[in-house]
Amino acid sequence: MKGLKVIVLVIFLLLFLGGNGKAEEKSLTLAQAVDFALQKNPTLKAADHLVEAAQAKVGGARSGLFPRIDMYEGFTRTNTPTMVFMDKLNQESFTSNDFALTRLNHPSPINNFNTQFIFTQPIFDQGKTWVGIRQAKIGSQATQEESIRVKQEVIFEVIKTFSQAIRAKEDLTLAQKTEAVAVAHVKLADDLFQTGQVVKSDLLSAQVRLSEVKEMVIQARNGVKISQAALNKVMGMNQNDNFEIQGELAVSCEECDLNNLIADALEKRPDLLAMNNYVKNGREGVRMAKTNYLPDFHLMAHYDFNDRNDAWGNQGESWTVGGIFQFNFFDGLSSTYKIKETNAVLKQLTRQQEELMSRIELEVREAFFHREEANERAKVVNEAMTQAEESLRIVEDRYKVGLSRMVEVLDNEVALTKAKRNHLYALCDLKVACAQLDLARGVIIPPPERESGNSDTETPLHQEVDRDQKTIVQSTDN
């Protein structure tokens, strides 16, 4: 008896620990998903590193304003008469005996360790440093704007994949409910068949439909897994992680003028702002090419140590200071062609700017019309779903009293399921279309910023409602 109690206790503990050891799914809201993506998305991190690199270029460009100090250490061994003569002078070891013709013409080999400290200070380097600094600053600003655009695109992808994950979850729920309805239809047909009120074909038709719905459930369950992995990928998370998605597809859109949206996009799109900076840099490139026509002047100083036996030795010391002025009169028309080249590059950038503005306008138009389409579809399928529900109820009641056939019941059930799925997809498309329009305008921002009450906030184009909290999806000028 005691042994039996021990066995029962062990089984109880194993069941208890096994139940508690099961991994619990963490809840995930849209705002949390965006936060994860902003922290861990590799594409966004790569963009941040590009910004760091561009900022470092600004510091590198400024280095041309500061002096340069170099150290040089060299060793030579020679019996060349002129080199021997100079080395002895530099080592301060030259004597009157070294004037003998034999020594002058046929000197013995001599070692020389030469140490130099070289100081150079640009005074005017044709203006290249100042133009380079402006180019680096403009390039850094352009890179920051591109980083903002990448951030917006990542946020949009989170909203899109998050909405698709909600849709997949609701699609699975719909499939499971449809399965329960199909099971009920099979039971109803079987009961009526057993009492002789319907033929066997009604039962078989209901069973075939149940098999189709079970296949639908399998596909929907797989869709949930795929959508979760896609969301994890955008968030920069392990694709094996599981989350309990918290949110709904319900979204309300506000009326807005297309022309105002286009004007807004042309004013605020970060990629267009980046292109504007690239055009500015193109103009600076022309200025840089023209600097070749200007003079160059810098100061220099050398301090030398020369020693016959030791590196870093100071057997002989000397110094030199001076200034160097340089002005080119003819370089084979190299500068002229360089100016032509940079002017052509500037024209290319200008045309790319025009093309980008045209593409942005088209993107806004497409997003606007897609949103209008999705909004109308949501209204239409919602009405169709209500009608399909009522039609199925009527046909089921008629079937129970023998006034309808099973094929009519199944047709109406299929129509209702299709209407519900269309409604689900229309809501998802509407939510994504609203975010797409914000992305096209260049004003999409993460939910936490929307909740912070930023003073630069634009009028929201749509609202989304989570189960636990209300998040206003609105635009702001970055």
Short mmCIF file of C-alpha atoms in Angstrom, two decimals:
data_model
loop_
_atom_site.label_atom_id
_atom_site.label_comp_id
_atom_site.label_asym_id
_atom_site.label_seq_id
_atom_site.Cartn_x
_atom_site.Cartn_y
_atom_site.Cartn_z
CA MET A 1 0.00 0.00 0.00
CA LYS A 2 2.85 2.34 0.85
CA GLY A 3 4.51 1.57 -2.49
CA LEU A 4 1.28 2.39 -4.34
CA LYS A 5 1.09 5.79 -2.62
CA VAL A 6 4.66 6.55 -3.68
CA ILE A 7 3.89 5.64 -7.29
CA VAL A 8 0.77 7.83 -7.29
CA LEU A 9 2.75 10.73 -5.78
CA VAL A 10 5.51 10.41 -8.42
CA ILE A 11 2.95 10.36 -11.25
CA PHE A 12 1.23 13.43 -9.79
CA LEU A 13 4.51 15.35 -9.54
CA LEU A 14 5.47 14.43 -13.11
CA LEU A 15 2.12 15.60 -14.43
CA PHE A 16 2.27 18.79 -12.35
CA LEU A 17 5.84 19.66 -13.36
CA GLY A 18 5.17 18.69 -16.95
CA GLY A 19 2.19 21.01 -17.08
CA ASN A 20 4.12 23.90 -15.54
CA GLY A 21 7.14 23.23 -17.74
CA LYS A 22 5.16 23.89 -20.89
CA ALA A 23 6.32 27.08 -22.59
CA GLU A 24 3.75 29.83 -22.31
CA GLU A 25 3.13 32.09 -25.27
CA LYS A 26 3.84 35.75 -24.58
CA SER A 27 1.25 38.29 -25.62
CA LEU A 28 2.31 40.72 -28.34
CA THR A 29 0.68 44.00 -29.32
CA LEU A 30 1.46 46.07 -32.40
CA ALA A 31 3.34 48.66 -30.34
CA GLN A 32 5.50 45.94 -28.79
CA ALA A 33 6.16 44.40 -32.21
CA VAL A 34 7.34 47.78 -33.51
CA ASP A 35 9.59 48.22 -30.47
CA PHE A 36 11.19 44.82 -31.07
CA ALA A 37 11.78 45.65 -34.73
CA LEU A 38 13.33 49.04 -33.95
CA GLN A 39 15.72 47.34 -31.54
CA LYS A 40 16.60 44.15 -33.41
CA ASN A 41 15.80 44.41 -37.13
CA PRO A 42 19.10 43.81 -39.03
CA THR A 43 18.18 46.12 -41.91
CA LEU A 44 17.61 48.99 -39.48
CA LYS A 45 20.87 48.27 -37.69
CA ALA A 46 22.70 48.30 -41.01
CA ALA A 47 21.18 51.71 -41.78
CA ASP A 48 22.34 52.99 -38.38
CA HIS A 49 25.89 51.87 -39.14
CA LEU A 50 25.76 53.75 -42.45
CA VAL A 51 24.79 56.88 -40.51
CA GLU A 52 27.77 56.35 -38.20
CA ALA A 53 30.06 55.96 -41.20
CA ALA A 54 28.72 59.16 -42.78
CA GLN A 55 29.22 61.09 -39.55
CA ALA A 56 32.78 59.79 -39.35
CA LYS A 57 33.40 61.18 -42.83
CA VAL A 58 32.60 64.66 -41.52
CA GLY A 59 35.35 64.31 -38.94
CA GLY A 60 37.68 62.97 -41.60
CA ALA A 61 36.98 65.97 -43.82
CA ARG A 62 37.76 68.37 -40.97
CA SER A 63 41.18 66.79 -40.52
CA GLY A 64 42.41 68.82 -43.49
CA LEU A 65 42.27 71.94 -41.32
CA PHE A 66 44.73 70.59 -38.76
CA PRO A 67 48.50 70.19 -38.99
CA ARG A 68 50.07 66.88 -39.88
CA ILE A 69 53.04 65.46 -38.00
CA ASP A 70 54.97 62.50 -39.39
CA MET A 71 57.98 60.56 -38.18
CA TYR A 72 60.41 58.83 -40.55
CA GLU A 73 63.27 56.44 -39.78
CA GLY A 74 65.59 55.24 -42.55
CA PHE A 75 68.89 53.40 -42.92
CA THR A 76 71.41 53.60 -45.76
CA ARG A 77 74.88 52.18 -46.39
CA THR A 78 76.70 53.57 -49.41
CA ASN A 79 80.07 54.40 -50.97
CA THR A 80 78.63 56.83 -53.50
CA PRO A 81 80.88 59.89 -53.21
CA THR A 82 78.14 62.50 -53.03
CA MET A 83 76.05 60.44 -50.57
CA VAL A 84 79.08 59.77 -48.32
CA PHE A 85 79.94 63.45 -48.40
CA MET A 86 76.39 64.48 -47.37
CA ASP A 87 76.06 61.79 -44.71
CA LYS A 88 79.27 62.86 -43.02
CA LEU A 89 78.12 66.48 -43.04
CA ASN A 90 74.72 65.52 -41.64
CA GLN A 91 76.40 63.40 -38.95
CA GLU A 92 78.65 66.36 -38.14
CA SER A 93 81.65 64.04 -38.55
CA PHE A 94 83.31 65.69 -41.54
CA THR A 95 87.02 66.50 -41.04
CA SER A 96 89.70 68.27 -43.09
CA ASN A 97 91.17 64.88 -44.02
CA ASP A 98 87.97 64.11 -45.91
CA PHE A 99 88.97 66.78 -48.48
CA ALA A 100 91.69 64.52 -49.79
CA LEU A 101 90.98 63.67 -53.44
CA THR A 102 91.37 59.97 -52.82
CA ARG A 103 88.76 60.02 -50.07
CA LEU A 104 86.48 62.24 -52.09
CA ASN A 105 86.64 60.04 -55.20
CA HIS A 106 86.89 56.64 -53.54
CA PRO A 107 85.31 56.93 -50.08
CA SER A 108 84.89 54.01 -47.72
CA PRO A 109 81.26 52.77 -47.22
CA ILE A 110 79.37 54.62 -44.53
CA ASN A 111 76.24 53.80 -42.52
CA ASN A 112 73.59 56.38 -41.76
CA PHE A 113 70.49 56.18 -39.58
CA ASN A 114 68.23 59.08 -40.47
CA THR A 115 65.37 60.13 -38.20
CA GLN A 116 62.98 62.88 -39.34
CA PHE A 117 60.07 64.66 -37.74
CA ILE A 118 57.96 66.44 -40.38
CA PHE A 119 55.35 69.08 -39.60
CA THR A 120 52.95 70.34 -42.27
CA GLN A 121 50.24 72.98 -41.82
CA PRO A 122 47.90 73.79 -44.72
CA ILE A 123 47.12 77.46 -45.02
CA PHE A 124 45.07 77.33 -48.21
CA ASP A 125 44.65 74.03 -50.08
CA GLN A 126 42.66 75.48 -53.01
CA GLY A 127 39.56 75.42 -50.81
CA LYS A 128 39.29 71.63 -51.13
CA THR A 129 39.02 71.04 -47.39
CA TRP A 130 36.12 73.45 -46.88
CA VAL A 131 34.23 72.07 -49.87
CA GLY A 132 34.94 68.56 -48.63
CA ILE A 133 33.54 69.42 -45.21
CA ARG A 134 30.33 70.74 -46.79
CA GLN A 135 30.06 67.61 -48.92
CA ALA A 136 30.55 65.36 -45.89
CA LYS A 137 27.91 67.22 -43.87
CA ILE A 138 25.40 67.12 -46.73
CA GLY A 139 26.15 63.44 -47.30
CA SER A 140 25.68 62.73 -43.61
CA GLN A 141 22.29 64.47 -43.65
CA ALA A 142 21.28 62.47 -46.73
CA THR A 143 22.27 59.23 -45.01
CA GLN A 144 20.23 60.17 -41.95
CA GLU A 145 17.18 60.81 -44.14
CA GLU A 146 17.68 57.43 -45.81
CA SER A 147 17.91 55.82 -42.38
CA ILE A 148 14.60 57.42 -41.43
CA ARG A 149 13.07 56.00 -44.61
CA VAL A 150 14.38 52.54 -43.75
CA LYS A 151 12.84 52.93 -40.30
CA GLN A 152 9.50 53.83 -41.86
CA GLU A 153 9.66 50.83 -44.18
CA VAL A 154 10.47 48.50 -41.29
CA ILE A 155 7.54 49.87 -39.28
CA PHE A 156 5.26 49.36 -42.27
CA GLU A 157 6.47 45.78 -42.65
CA VAL A 158 5.70 45.19 -38.97
CA ILE A 159 2.19 46.58 -39.39
CA LYS A 160 1.70 44.49 -42.52
CA THR A 161 2.98 41.19 -41.11
CA PHE A 162 1.26 41.83 -37.76
CA SER A 163 -2.05 42.38 -39.58
CA GLN A 164 -1.50 39.25 -41.63
CA ALA A 165 -0.77 37.31 -38.43
CA ILE A 166 -4.08 38.54 -36.97
CA ARG A 167 -5.82 37.57 -40.21
CA ALA A 168 -4.26 34.09 -40.11
CA LYS A 169 -5.34 33.68 -36.50
CA GLU A 170 -8.90 34.76 -37.26
CA ASP A 171 -8.88 32.58 -40.38
CA LEU A 172 -8.04 29.57 -38.23
CA THR A 173 -10.83 30.45 -35.79
CA LEU A 174 -13.25 30.76 -38.72
CA ALA A 175 -12.13 27.39 -40.11
CA GLN A 176 -12.61 25.73 -36.74
CA LYS A 177 -16.08 27.23 -36.37
CA THR A 178 -16.89 26.12 -39.92
CA GLU A 179 -15.73 22.62 -38.95
CA ALA A 180 -18.13 22.63 -36.01
CA VAL A 181 -20.95 23.66 -38.36
CA ALA A 182 -19.99 20.88 -40.81
CA VAL A 183 -20.01 18.35 -37.97
CA ALA A 184 -23.47 19.55 -36.98
CA HIS A 185 -24.65 19.17 -40.56
CA VAL A 186 -23.33 15.61 -40.68
CA LYS A 187 -25.15 14.80 -37.43
CA LEU A 188 -28.35 16.41 -38.71
CA ALA A 189 -28.19 14.49 -41.99
CA ASP A 190 -27.41 11.25 -40.15
CA ASP A 191 -30.36 11.71 -37.75
CA LEU A 192 -32.73 12.38 -40.63
CA PHE A 193 -31.30 9.47 -42.62
CA GLN A 194 -31.76 7.10 -39.69
CA THR A 195 -35.44 8.05 -39.51
CA GLY A 196 -35.83 7.68 -43.25
CA GLN A 197 -36.54 11.35 -43.94
CA VAL A 198 -33.60 11.87 -46.33
CA VAL A 199 -31.60 9.72 -48.70
CA LYS A 200 -28.04 8.57 -48.01
CA SER A 201 -26.63 11.00 -50.56
CA ASP A 202 -27.45 13.86 -48.18
CA LEU A 203 -25.33 12.22 -45.48
CA LEU A 204 -22.49 11.56 -47.92
CA SER A 205 -22.58 15.15 -49.17
CA ALA A 206 -22.33 16.45 -45.60
CA GLN A 207 -19.42 14.10 -44.90
CA VAL A 208 -17.59 15.25 -48.05
CA ARG A 209 -18.04 18.86 -46.97
CA LEU A 210 -16.67 18.01 -43.52
CA SER A 211 -13.53 16.58 -45.16
CA GLU A 212 -13.11 19.78 -47.17
CA VAL A 213 -13.43 21.89 -44.04
CA LYS A 214 -10.89 19.74 -42.18
CA GLU A 215 -8.47 20.43 -45.03
CA MET A 216 -9.27 24.13 -44.62
CA VAL A 217 -8.40 23.88 -40.91
CA ILE A 218 -5.05 22.25 -41.72
CA GLN A 219 -4.20 25.01 -44.19
CA ALA A 220 -5.29 27.73 -41.77
CA ARG A 221 -3.17 26.26 -38.97
CA ASN A 222 -0.17 26.22 -41.30
CA GLY A 223 -0.94 29.83 -42.26
CA VAL A 224 -0.72 30.84 -38.60
CA LYS A 225 2.76 29.31 -38.31
CA ILE A 226 4.00 30.97 -41.49
CA SER A 227 2.61 34.40 -40.58
CA GLN A 228 4.17 34.15 -37.09
CA ALA A 229 7.56 33.30 -38.59
CA ALA A 230 7.26 36.21 -41.04
CA LEU A 231 6.47 38.60 -38.18
CA ASN A 232 9.38 37.28 -36.14
CA LYS A 233 11.68 37.79 -39.11
CA VAL A 234 10.69 41.45 -39.45
CA MET A 235 11.07 41.98 -35.70
CA GLY A 236 14.56 40.44 -35.80
CA MET A 237 13.47 37.64 -33.46
CA ASN A 238 14.06 33.90 -33.59
CA GLN A 239 11.53 32.51 -36.04
CA ASN A 240 10.78 29.66 -33.62
CA ASP A 241 9.46 32.10 -31.00
CA ASN A 242 5.72 31.99 -30.36
CA PHE A 243 3.58 34.97 -29.39
CA GLU A 244 -0.09 35.39 -28.63
CA ILE A 245 -1.05 38.16 -31.05
CA GLN A 246 -3.20 40.79 -29.33
CA GLY A 247 -5.12 43.05 -31.65
CA GLU A 248 -7.94 43.32 -34.15
CA LEU A 249 -8.23 44.20 -37.79
CA ALA A 250 -10.88 46.85 -37.15
CA VAL A 251 -9.76 50.19 -38.57
CA SER A 252 -11.54 53.43 -39.42
CA CYS A 253 -10.34 55.71 -42.22
CA GLU A 254 -10.78 59.45 -42.43
CA GLU A 255 -11.56 61.37 -45.58
CA CYS A 256 -8.56 63.14 -47.11
CA ASP A 257 -7.77 65.05 -50.28
CA LEU A 258 -5.47 63.29 -52.75
CA ASN A 259 -3.75 66.50 -53.88
CA ASN A 260 -2.98 67.43 -50.28
CA LEU A 261 -1.52 63.97 -49.68
CA ILE A 262 0.73 64.30 -52.74
CA ALA A 263 1.92 67.73 -51.63
CA ASP A 264 2.53 66.34 -48.15
CA ALA A 265 4.61 63.49 -49.55
CA LEU A 266 6.71 65.78 -51.76
CA GLU A 267 7.46 67.86 -48.69
CA LYS A 268 8.19 65.13 -46.16
CA ARG A 269 9.34 61.93 -47.85
CA PRO A 270 12.78 61.20 -46.34
CA ASP A 271 14.08 59.55 -49.50
CA LEU A 272 13.22 62.69 -51.49
CA LEU A 273 14.89 64.85 -48.83
CA ALA A 274 17.94 62.60 -49.16
CA MET A 275 17.89 63.02 -52.94
CA ASN A 276 17.67 66.80 -52.50
CA ASN A 277 20.85 66.59 -50.45
CA TYR A 278 22.53 64.49 -53.10
CA VAL A 279 21.71 67.20 -55.64
CA LYS A 280 23.27 69.76 -53.29
CA ASN A 281 26.33 67.54 -53.07
CA GLY A 282 26.42 67.44 -56.85
CA ARG A 283 26.72 71.23 -56.87
CA GLU A 284 29.49 70.99 -54.29
CA GLY A 285 31.19 68.49 -56.58
CA VAL A 286 31.28 71.15 -59.31
CA ARG A 287 32.79 73.60 -56.83
CA MET A 288 35.37 70.99 -55.85
CA ALA A 289 36.39 70.56 -59.48
CA LYS A 290 36.80 74.35 -59.87
CA THR A 291 39.20 74.50 -56.91
CA ASN A 292 41.92 73.12 -59.22
CA TYR A 293 42.20 76.65 -60.64
CA LEU A 294 43.14 78.05 -57.21
CA PRO A 295 46.60 78.20 -55.59
CA ASP A 296 47.88 75.97 -52.81
CA PHE A 297 49.99 77.21 -49.89
CA HIS A 298 51.19 75.43 -46.78
CA LEU A 299 53.91 75.70 -44.14
CA MET A 300 56.38 72.95 -43.34
CA ALA A 301 59.13 72.16 -40.80
CA HIS A 302 61.65 69.29 -40.63
CA TYR A 303 63.84 68.21 -37.74
CA ASP A 304 66.51 65.62 -38.63
CA PHE A 305 68.78 63.33 -36.62
CA ASN A 306 71.61 61.43 -38.31
CA ASP A 307 73.81 58.80 -36.71
CA ARG A 308 76.39 56.36 -38.08
CA ASN A 309 75.82 53.56 -35.53
CA ASP A 310 72.45 53.81 -33.79
CA ALA A 311 68.86 54.14 -34.88
CA TRP A 312 67.26 57.15 -33.23
CA GLY A 313 70.78 58.42 -32.65
CA ASN A 314 71.53 62.13 -32.57
CA GLN A 315 75.15 62.29 -33.70
CA GLY A 316 74.09 65.10 -36.00
CA GLU A 317 71.03 67.35 -35.75
CA SER A 318 69.48 69.82 -38.21
CA TRP A 319 66.21 71.59 -38.92
CA THR A 320 64.39 73.24 -41.79
CA VAL A 321 61.38 75.55 -41.90
CA GLY A 322 59.65 77.07 -44.86
CA GLY A 323 56.54 77.61 -46.89
CA ILE A 324 55.46 76.16 -50.22
CA PHE A 325 53.28 78.01 -52.72
CA GLN A 326 51.97 76.13 -55.74
CA PHE A 327 49.85 77.27 -58.64
CA ASN A 328 49.10 75.25 -61.75
CA PHE A 329 49.12 77.02 -65.13
CA PHE A 330 48.38 74.05 -67.35
CA ASP A 331 47.37 70.46 -66.50
CA GLY A 332 46.53 69.16 -69.95
CA LEU A 333 42.89 70.39 -69.58
CA SER A 334 42.35 67.83 -66.83
CA SER A 335 40.55 70.40 -64.63
CA THR A 336 38.34 71.52 -67.51
CA TYR A 337 37.18 67.99 -68.21
CA LYS A 338 36.69 67.36 -64.49
CA ILE A 339 34.28 70.31 -64.35
CA LYS A 340 32.40 68.93 -67.35
CA GLU A 341 32.19 65.55 -65.65
CA THR A 342 30.82 66.95 -62.40
CA ASN A 343 28.29 69.10 -64.28
CA ALA A 344 27.07 65.98 -66.07
CA VAL A 345 26.77 64.15 -62.74
CA LEU A 346 24.78 67.09 -61.36
CA LYS A 347 22.38 66.92 -64.30
CA GLN A 348 22.00 63.19 -63.77
CA LEU A 349 21.13 63.71 -60.10
CA THR A 350 18.62 66.40 -61.05
CA ARG A 351 16.88 64.01 -63.47
CA GLN A 352 16.85 61.30 -60.80
CA GLN A 353 15.30 63.81 -58.42
CA GLU A 354 12.54 64.55 -60.94
CA GLU A 355 11.95 60.83 -61.51
CA LEU A 356 11.73 60.19 -57.76
CA MET A 357 9.17 62.99 -57.34
CA SER A 358 7.09 61.45 -60.11
CA ARG A 359 7.38 57.99 -58.55
CA ILE A 360 6.37 59.34 -55.14
CA GLU A 361 3.27 60.94 -56.64
CA LEU A 362 2.36 57.63 -58.27
CA GLU A 363 2.93 55.72 -55.02
CA VAL A 364 0.62 58.09 -53.15
CA ARG A 365 -2.03 57.75 -55.85
CA GLU A 366 -1.80 53.95 -55.82
CA ALA A 367 -1.93 53.78 -52.02
CA PHE A 368 -4.86 56.21 -51.93
CA PHE A 369 -6.89 54.24 -54.47
CA HIS A 370 -6.00 50.92 -52.86
CA ARG A 371 -7.26 52.27 -49.55
CA GLU A 372 -10.47 53.46 -51.17
CA GLU A 373 -10.91 50.08 -52.82
CA ALA A 374 -10.29 48.18 -49.58
CA ASN A 375 -12.70 50.44 -47.72
CA GLU A 376 -15.47 49.82 -50.27
CA ARG A 377 -14.75 46.10 -50.32
CA ALA A 378 -15.05 45.93 -46.53
CA LYS A 379 -18.48 47.55 -46.70
CA VAL A 380 -19.70 45.28 -49.51
CA VAL A 381 -18.50 42.00 -48.00
CA ASN A 382 -19.89 42.98 -44.61
CA GLU A 383 -23.34 43.30 -46.16
CA ALA A 384 -22.86 40.05 -48.09
CA MET A 385 -21.87 38.26 -44.89
CA THR A 386 -25.07 39.39 -43.14
CA GLN A 387 -27.15 38.21 -46.09
CA ALA A 388 -25.35 34.83 -46.21
CA GLU A 389 -25.96 34.25 -42.50
CA GLU A 390 -29.67 34.86 -42.88
CA SER A 391 -29.88 32.71 -46.02
CA LEU A 392 -28.16 29.78 -44.27
CA ARG A 393 -30.49 30.07 -41.28
CA ILE A 394 -33.55 29.91 -43.53
CA VAL A 395 -32.30 26.94 -45.54
CA GLU A 396 -31.33 25.01 -42.39
CA ASP A 397 -34.78 25.51 -40.93
CA ARG A 398 -36.38 24.35 -44.19
CA TYR A 399 -34.10 21.30 -44.32
CA LYS A 400 -35.11 20.21 -40.85
CA VAL A 401 -38.75 19.99 -41.97
CA GLY A 402 -37.93 18.42 -45.31
CA LEU A 403 -38.47 21.48 -47.52
CA SER A 404 -34.87 21.77 -48.72
CA ARG A 405 -32.12 19.44 -49.81
CA MET A 406 -28.71 19.03 -48.19
CA VAL A 407 -27.02 20.44 -51.30
CA GLU A 408 -28.80 23.75 -50.68
CA VAL A 409 -27.66 23.78 -47.07
CA LEU A 410 -24.07 23.08 -48.08
CA ASP A 411 -24.14 25.70 -50.84
CA ASN A 412 -25.31 28.33 -48.39
CA GLU A 413 -22.77 27.26 -45.79
CA VAL A 414 -19.99 27.52 -48.39
CA ALA A 415 -21.28 30.96 -49.39
CA LEU A 416 -21.28 32.12 -45.77
CA THR A 417 -17.76 30.82 -45.17
CA LYS A 418 -16.55 32.55 -48.32
CA ALA A 419 -18.25 35.80 -47.29
CA LYS A 420 -16.65 35.67 -43.83
CA ARG A 421 -13.21 35.00 -45.30
CA ASN A 422 -13.66 37.80 -47.82
CA HIS A 423 -14.63 40.12 -44.98
CA LEU A 424 -11.55 39.05 -43.01
CA TYR A 425 -9.24 39.63 -45.96
CA ALA A 426 -10.90 42.96 -46.79
CA LEU A 427 -10.31 44.23 -43.24
CA CYS A 428 -6.68 43.14 -43.38
CA ASP A 429 -6.21 44.77 -46.78
CA LEU A 430 -7.80 47.98 -45.49
CA LYS A 431 -5.49 48.11 -42.48
CA VAL A 432 -2.42 47.48 -44.63
CA ALA A 433 -3.63 50.00 -47.24
CA CYS A 434 -3.95 52.70 -44.58
CA ALA A 435 -0.39 52.02 -43.42
CA GLN A 436 0.76 51.93 -47.04
CA LEU A 437 -0.70 55.39 -47.61
CA ASP A 438 1.13 56.73 -44.57
CA LEU A 439 4.33 55.12 -45.87
CA ALA A 440 3.81 56.70 -49.29
CA ARG A 441 3.36 60.08 -47.59
CA GLY A 442 6.55 59.53 -45.62
CA VAL A 443 4.98 60.20 -42.24
CA ILE A 444 4.51 56.74 -40.71
CA ILE A 445 5.80 56.53 -37.12
CA PRO A 446 5.83 53.82 -34.43
CA PRO A 447 2.85 53.49 -32.04
CA PRO A 448 4.83 54.56 -28.90
CA GLU A 449 5.57 57.93 -30.55
CA ARG A 450 1.94 58.31 -31.52
CA GLU A 451 0.92 57.84 -27.92
CA SER A 452 3.47 60.35 -26.64
CA GLY A 453 1.60 63.40 -27.88
CA ASN A 454 4.28 64.77 -30.17
CA SER A 455 3.53 68.41 -30.97
CA ASP A 456 4.42 67.86 -34.63
CA THR A 457 1.73 65.21 -35.05
CA GLU A 458 -0.36 65.28 -38.21
CA THR A 459 -4.06 64.51 -38.40
CA PRO A 460 -4.39 60.70 -38.24
CA LEU A 461 -5.62 59.00 -41.39
CA HIS A 462 -6.90 55.95 -39.55
CA GLN A 463 -7.28 54.42 -36.12
CA GLU A 464 -6.68 50.88 -34.97
CA VAL A 465 -8.07 49.28 -31.81
CA ASP A 466 -6.20 46.59 -29.90
CA ARG A 467 -7.94 44.28 -27.46
CA ASP A 468 -6.13 45.71 -24.47
CA GLN A 469 -5.43 49.25 -25.57
CA LYS A 470 -6.30 51.81 -28.22
CA THR A 471 -3.47 52.89 -30.48
CA ILE A 472 -3.82 55.90 -32.77
CA VAL A 473 -1.97 55.28 -36.03
CA GLN A 474 -1.18 58.80 -37.16
CA SER A 475 1.47 60.61 -39.10
CA THR A 476 4.16 63.04 -38.06
CA ASP A 477 6.89 64.99 -39.77
CA ASN A 478 10.17 63.29 -39.12
#
